[in-house]
């Protein structure tokens, strides 16, 4: 029916009416909060490239998670910075490593909190890559041979089991090695953790939005002989969409319970494609660079931070994400509840 009988503005007259007919809603339950845990005590070190984000010792982490819980945030994902790093990331699967210690403390002090853990080697290797480097050719010079996919899988599986043994609710492999979901699922089941779900970073792109995270996690690739200068050899090319569907299909077939797209806003088309084709929960990671850009623009007075944050989160949900990993989780939850929960 044409104008003047058809008037879409009738449903926009006031906030109550707009809320009544809103297609997509945003809740604190939609957020998973990334937190960085480091050795020591009483450590609360600001990450300069991510205003409002800190490296936290376990004691400080517990307090921060409790503040998030009080604001309405019901899930976190932990990234650990170990005391020592080596070529093969042995600290990743140590039962007394930084992430298992943090998981146990959170489990005791913030009961009910959903605790996910990042499963990757980049924080634990001295070269900063997400897997074990290939050995040099016998008798030859050390060459840039890249990351050895198959040698990495058992280490990732051991890391996932160590996190589950500590009490993690969800393990989230972010390494982008082929076959890692199957390797992790097998070891979890064998280790007595068949009920621990896997949140796979299924479509993780080799984009330009990760710089601040690498400051926070101290995980930037180190330059040197035999060390790839970037992660393009295993993370996805930003120009590819069909490949994301292939990655998701493989991970779901291997046992992934949930899948993730990373980054979020530049890849909302990928979120939508996956949502329409797969019946599993879909997460989107609003990454450090996306966070930092909003913070910088807000500090310059160019945008209204609160409005931009909530609009961004709403649009990620509208694209099809069931939940969002975001450094804005606590602040966005407070905005949504008016500071009350």
Coordinates of C-alpha atoms in Angstrom, one line a residue:
X1 CA 0.0 0.0 0.0
X2 CA 1.5 3.3 -1.0
X3 CA 1.8 6.6 0.9
X4 CA -0.1 8.2 2.6
X5 CA -1.8 5.0 3.9
X6 CA 1.7 3.3 4.4
X7 CA 3.7 5.3 7.0
X8 CA 6.7 3.4 8.5
X9 CA 7.3 6.3 10.8
X10 CA 4.2 5.4 12.8
X11 CA 6.3 2.7 14.5
X12 CA 9.1 5.2 15.4
X13 CA 7.1 7.8 17.3
X14 CA 8.6 7.2 20.8
X15 CA 11.2 5.1 22.5
X16 CA 8.7 2.7 24.0
X17 CA 7.2 1.9 20.6
X18 CA 10.6 1.6 19.0
X19 CA 11.7 -0.8 21.7
X20 CA 8.5 -2.8 21.3
X21 CA 9.1 -3.5 17.6
X22 CA 12.9 -3.7 17.6
X23 CA 14.1 -6.7 15.7
X24 CA 17.5 -7.1 17.5
X25 CA 18.0 -6.7 21.2
X26 CA 21.3 -6.3 23.1
X27 CA 21.9 -7.7 26.6
X28 CA 24.9 -8.1 29.0
X29 CA 24.4 -11.8 28.5
X30 CA 25.6 -11.3 24.9
X31 CA 29.1 -10.4 25.9
X32 CA 32.3 -12.5 26.7
X33 CA 35.0 -10.4 28.2
X34 CA 38.7 -10.9 27.2
X35 CA 41.1 -10.6 30.1
X36 CA 44.9 -10.8 30.3
X37 CA 46.5 -12.5 33.2
X38 CA 50.2 -12.3 34.1
X39 CA 52.5 -13.6 36.9
X40 CA 53.0 -11.8 40.2
X41 CA 50.7 -10.1 42.7
X42 CA 49.0 -6.7 42.8
X43 CA 49.8 -6.2 39.1
X44 CA 47.5 -3.9 37.2
X45 CA 49.5 -2.7 34.3
X46 CA 47.8 -0.5 31.7
X47 CA 48.0 -1.5 28.1
X48 CA 48.9 1.8 26.4
X49 CA 47.4 1.0 23.0
X50 CA 44.1 -0.1 24.7
X51 CA 42.9 2.5 27.2
X52 CA 41.0 0.9 30.0
X53 CA 42.5 -2.6 29.4
X54 CA 45.1 -4.0 31.8
X55 CA 47.4 -6.9 32.3
X56 CA 46.3 -8.4 35.6
X57 CA 47.9 -10.7 38.2
X58 CA 45.6 -13.5 39.4
X59 CA 44.5 -11.5 42.5
X60 CA 43.7 -8.5 40.5
X61 CA 42.0 -10.6 37.8
X62 CA 39.5 -12.0 40.4
X63 CA 38.5 -8.5 41.4
X64 CA 38.1 -7.4 37.8
X65 CA 36.0 -10.4 37.0
X66 CA 33.8 -9.8 40.0
X67 CA 33.3 -6.2 38.9
X68 CA 32.2 -7.5 35.5
X69 CA 29.9 -10.0 37.1
X70 CA 28.3 -7.2 39.2
X71 CA 27.8 -5.3 35.9
X72 CA 26.1 -8.3 34.4
X73 CA 28.9 -9.9 32.4
X74 CA 28.6 -13.7 32.8
X75 CA 31.5 -15.0 30.7
X76 CA 35.2 -14.2 30.3
X77 CA 38.0 -15.6 28.1
X78 CA 41.5 -15.7 29.5
X79 CA 44.8 -15.0 27.7
X80 CA 47.9 -15.8 29.7
X81 CA 51.4 -14.2 29.6
X82 CA 53.7 -16.8 31.1
X83 CA 56.8 -16.3 33.2
X84 CA 59.1 -18.0 30.7
X85 CA 58.8 -18.7 26.9
X86 CA 60.6 -21.3 24.8
X87 CA 60.6 -22.6 21.2
X88 CA 57.7 -25.0 21.6
X89 CA 55.6 -23.2 24.2
X90 CA 55.8 -25.7 27.1
X91 CA 54.3 -23.2 29.5
X92 CA 51.0 -23.5 27.6
X93 CA 50.2 -26.9 29.1
X94 CA 51.8 -26.6 32.5
X95 CA 49.2 -27.5 35.2
X96 CA 50.7 -24.7 37.3
X97 CA 50.8 -22.3 34.4
X98 CA 49.3 -18.9 34.5
X99 CA 46.0 -19.7 32.9
X100 CA 45.2 -22.8 35.0
X101 CA 46.0 -20.8 38.2
X102 CA 43.7 -18.1 37.0
X103 CA 40.9 -20.5 36.2
X104 CA 41.1 -22.1 39.6
X105 CA 41.0 -18.8 41.4
X106 CA 38.0 -17.6 39.4
X107 CA 36.2 -20.8 39.9
X108 CA 36.6 -20.4 43.6
X109 CA 36.0 -16.7 43.9
X110 CA 33.4 -15.9 41.2
X111 CA 31.1 -19.0 41.2
X112 CA 28.7 -19.1 38.3
X113 CA 31.1 -17.3 35.9
X114 CA 31.6 -19.0 32.5
X115 CA 35.3 -19.3 32.0
X116 CA 36.7 -19.8 28.5
X117 CA 40.4 -20.1 27.8
X118 CA 42.3 -19.2 24.7
X119 CA 44.2 -22.3 23.4
X120 CA 47.2 -21.1 21.3
X121 CA 51.0 -21.1 21.5
X122 CA 51.8 -17.5 20.5
X123 CA 51.8 -16.2 24.1
X124 CA 54.1 -19.1 25.1
X125 CA 56.7 -19.3 22.3
X126 CA 59.8 -17.2 22.2
X127 CA 59.2 -16.6 18.5
X128 CA 55.6 -15.5 18.9
X129 CA 54.0 -17.8 16.5
X130 CA 50.9 -19.9 17.1
X131 CA 52.6 -23.2 16.5
X132 CA 56.0 -24.9 16.5
X133 CA 58.4 -23.8 13.8
X134 CA 59.6 -26.3 11.3
X135 CA 63.1 -27.6 11.9
X136 CA 65.8 -26.4 9.5
X137 CA 66.9 -28.7 6.7
X138 CA 69.6 -31.1 7.8
X139 CA 73.0 -29.6 7.2
X140 CA 71.6 -26.5 5.7
X141 CA 71.1 -22.9 6.9
X142 CA 68.1 -22.1 9.1
X143 CA 65.4 -21.1 6.6
X144 CA 62.0 -19.5 6.8
X145 CA 60.0 -22.8 6.7
X146 CA 56.9 -21.6 8.6
X147 CA 54.9 -23.3 11.3
X148 CA 54.7 -27.1 11.4
X149 CA 51.0 -27.8 11.5
X150 CA 51.2 -31.5 12.6
X151 CA 53.9 -31.0 15.3
X152 CA 51.7 -28.3 16.8
X153 CA 48.5 -30.3 17.2
X154 CA 49.5 -32.5 20.2
X155 CA 50.7 -29.5 22.1
X156 CA 47.5 -27.6 21.6
X157 CA 45.6 -30.7 22.7
X158 CA 47.7 -30.9 25.9
X159 CA 47.0 -27.2 26.6
X160 CA 43.3 -27.7 26.2
X161 CA 43.3 -30.6 28.6
X162 CA 45.3 -28.6 31.2
X163 CA 42.8 -25.8 31.0
X164 CA 39.9 -28.3 31.4
X165 CA 41.6 -30.0 34.3
X166 CA 41.8 -26.6 36.0
X167 CA 38.1 -26.1 35.6
X168 CA 37.6 -24.2 32.3
X169 CA 34.1 -24.3 31.0
X170 CA 35.1 -23.7 27.4
X171 CA 38.3 -24.1 25.4
X172 CA 38.8 -21.9 22.4
X173 CA 41.6 -22.8 20.0
X174 CA 42.7 -19.7 18.1
X175 CA 45.8 -21.0 16.3
X176 CA 44.2 -21.8 12.9
X177 CA 46.1 -25.1 12.5
X178 CA 44.4 -27.7 10.3
X179 CA 42.9 -30.5 12.3
X180 CA 43.3 -29.0 15.7
X181 CA 39.6 -29.3 16.7
X182 CA 39.7 -33.0 16.1
X183 CA 43.0 -33.4 18.1
X184 CA 41.6 -31.4 21.0
X185 CA 38.2 -33.2 21.0
X186 CA 40.0 -36.5 21.1
X187 CA 42.3 -35.6 24.0
X188 CA 39.5 -34.0 26.0
X189 CA 37.3 -37.1 25.6
X190 CA 40.2 -39.4 26.5
X191 CA 41.0 -37.2 29.5
X192 CA 37.6 -37.4 31.0
X193 CA 36.3 -34.1 29.8
X194 CA 33.7 -35.0 27.1
X195 CA 31.3 -32.2 28.3
X196 CA 33.8 -29.4 27.8
X197 CA 32.7 -27.6 24.6
X198 CA 35.1 -26.2 21.9
X199 CA 34.7 -22.7 20.7
X200 CA 36.7 -22.7 17.5
X201 CA 38.2 -19.6 16.0
X202 CA 37.1 -21.0 12.7
X203 CA 37.3 -17.9 10.5
X204 CA 40.3 -15.9 11.9
X205 CA 41.6 -13.5 9.3
X206 CA 45.2 -12.3 9.0
X207 CA 44.1 -8.7 9.3
X208 CA 45.6 -5.4 10.4
X209 CA 43.5 -5.0 13.6
X210 CA 45.5 -7.1 16.1
X211 CA 48.3 -4.8 17.0
X212 CA 47.1 -3.7 20.4
X213 CA 46.3 -7.3 21.4
X214 CA 49.9 -8.2 20.7
X215 CA 51.0 -5.5 23.1
X216 CA 48.6 -6.9 25.8
X217 CA 49.5 -10.6 25.3
X218 CA 53.2 -9.9 24.4
X219 CA 52.7 -12.2 21.4
X220 CA 54.0 -10.3 18.4
X221 CA 56.1 -12.5 16.0
X222 CA 59.8 -12.0 16.7
X223 CA 62.0 -11.2 13.7
X224 CA 64.9 -13.5 13.1
X225 CA 66.3 -16.3 10.9
X226 CA 63.8 -19.0 10.2
X227 CA 60.9 -17.1 11.8
X228 CA 58.0 -16.0 9.5
X229 CA 57.5 -12.3 9.7
X230 CA 53.7 -12.6 10.0
X231 CA 50.9 -15.2 10.4
X232 CA 49.6 -15.1 6.8
X233 CA 50.7 -18.7 6.3
X234 CA 48.0 -20.0 8.6
X235 CA 45.4 -17.3 9.3
X236 CA 42.9 -16.5 6.5
X237 CA 43.3 -14.1 3.7
X238 CA 41.0 -11.1 4.1
X239 CA 39.8 -11.4 0.5
X240 CA 38.2 -14.8 1.0
X241 CA 34.6 -15.6 2.0
X242 CA 34.0 -19.1 0.6
X243 CA 37.1 -20.3 2.4
X244 CA 35.5 -19.2 5.7
X245 CA 32.6 -21.6 5.0
X246 CA 35.0 -24.4 4.3
X247 CA 36.9 -23.7 7.6
X248 CA 33.7 -23.7 9.6
X249 CA 32.4 -26.9 7.9
X250 CA 35.7 -28.7 8.7
X251 CA 35.7 -27.5 12.3
X252 CA 32.1 -28.5 12.9
X253 CA 32.7 -31.9 11.4
X254 CA 35.7 -32.3 13.7
X255 CA 33.6 -31.5 16.8
X256 CA 33.5 -27.8 17.3
X257 CA 30.4 -26.8 19.4
X258 CA 30.6 -23.1 18.6
X259 CA 32.5 -21.1 15.9
X260 CA 33.9 -17.7 15.8
X261 CA 34.7 -14.9 13.3
X262 CA 37.6 -12.6 14.0
X263 CA 37.7 -9.6 13.6
X264 CA 34.0 -8.6 13.8
X265 CA 32.9 -5.4 12.1
X266 CA 35.0 -5.7 8.9
X267 CA 33.7 -9.3 8.5
X268 CA 30.0 -8.9 9.3
X269 CA 29.3 -10.5 5.9
X270 CA 31.1 -13.6 7.0
X271 CA 29.1 -13.7 10.3
X272 CA 25.9 -13.5 8.3
X273 CA 27.0 -16.2 5.8
X274 CA 27.9 -18.6 8.6
X275 CA 24.8 -17.9 10.6
X276 CA 22.6 -18.8 7.5
X277 CA 24.4 -22.0 6.7
X278 CA 25.3 -23.6 10.1
X279 CA 23.1 -24.5 13.0
X280 CA 25.8 -24.0 15.7
X281 CA 26.2 -20.8 17.9
X282 CA 28.3 -18.1 16.2
X283 CA 30.6 -15.7 18.0
X284 CA 32.3 -12.6 16.7
X285 CA 35.4 -11.1 18.3
X286 CA 35.4 -7.3 18.3
X287 CA 39.2 -7.1 18.4
X288 CA 41.7 -4.8 19.9
X289 CA 42.2 -2.6 16.9
X290 CA 38.4 -2.1 16.6
X291 CA 38.3 -1.2 20.3
X292 CA 41.3 1.1 20.1
X293 CA 39.9 3.1 17.2
X294 CA 36.7 3.8 19.0
X295 CA 38.6 4.8 22.1
X296 CA 40.9 7.1 20.1
X297 CA 38.0 8.8 18.3
X298 CA 36.1 9.3 21.5
X299 CA 39.1 10.7 23.3
X300 CA 39.5 13.2 20.4
X301 CA 35.9 14.2 20.8
X302 CA 34.9 13.0 17.4
X303 CA 32.3 10.5 18.4
X304 CA 30.0 9.7 21.4
X305 CA 31.7 6.6 22.8
X306 CA 28.7 5.2 24.6
X307 CA 26.4 5.5 21.6
X308 CA 29.1 4.1 19.2
X309 CA 29.8 1.1 21.5
X310 CA 26.2 0.1 21.8
X311 CA 25.4 0.6 18.1
X312 CA 28.5 -1.4 17.2
X313 CA 27.5 -4.3 19.5
X314 CA 23.9 -4.2 18.2
X315 CA 25.0 -4.3 14.6
X316 CA 27.3 -7.4 15.3
X317 CA 24.3 -9.1 16.9
X318 CA 22.0 -8.1 14.0
X319 CA 24.5 -9.6 11.5
X320 CA 23.9 -13.0 13.3
X321 CA 26.4 -13.3 16.1
X322 CA 24.9 -15.1 19.1
X323 CA 27.5 -13.5 21.4
X324 CA 30.4 -11.1 21.2
X325 CA 33.9 -11.1 22.6
X326 CA 34.6 -7.5 23.4
X327 CA 36.8 -5.4 25.6
X328 CA 33.8 -3.1 26.1
X329 CA 31.9 -5.9 27.9
X330 CA 31.8 -4.4 31.4
X331 CA 31.2 -0.8 30.2
X332 CA 28.5 -1.9 27.7
X333 CA 26.8 -4.0 30.3
X334 CA 26.7 -1.0 32.7
X335 CA 25.2 1.1 29.9
X336 CA 22.5 -1.4 29.2
X337 CA 21.5 -1.7 32.8
X338 CA 21.9 1.9 33.8
X339 CA 24.5 0.8 36.3
X340 CA 22.0 -1.6 38.0
X341 CA 21.9 -5.4 37.8

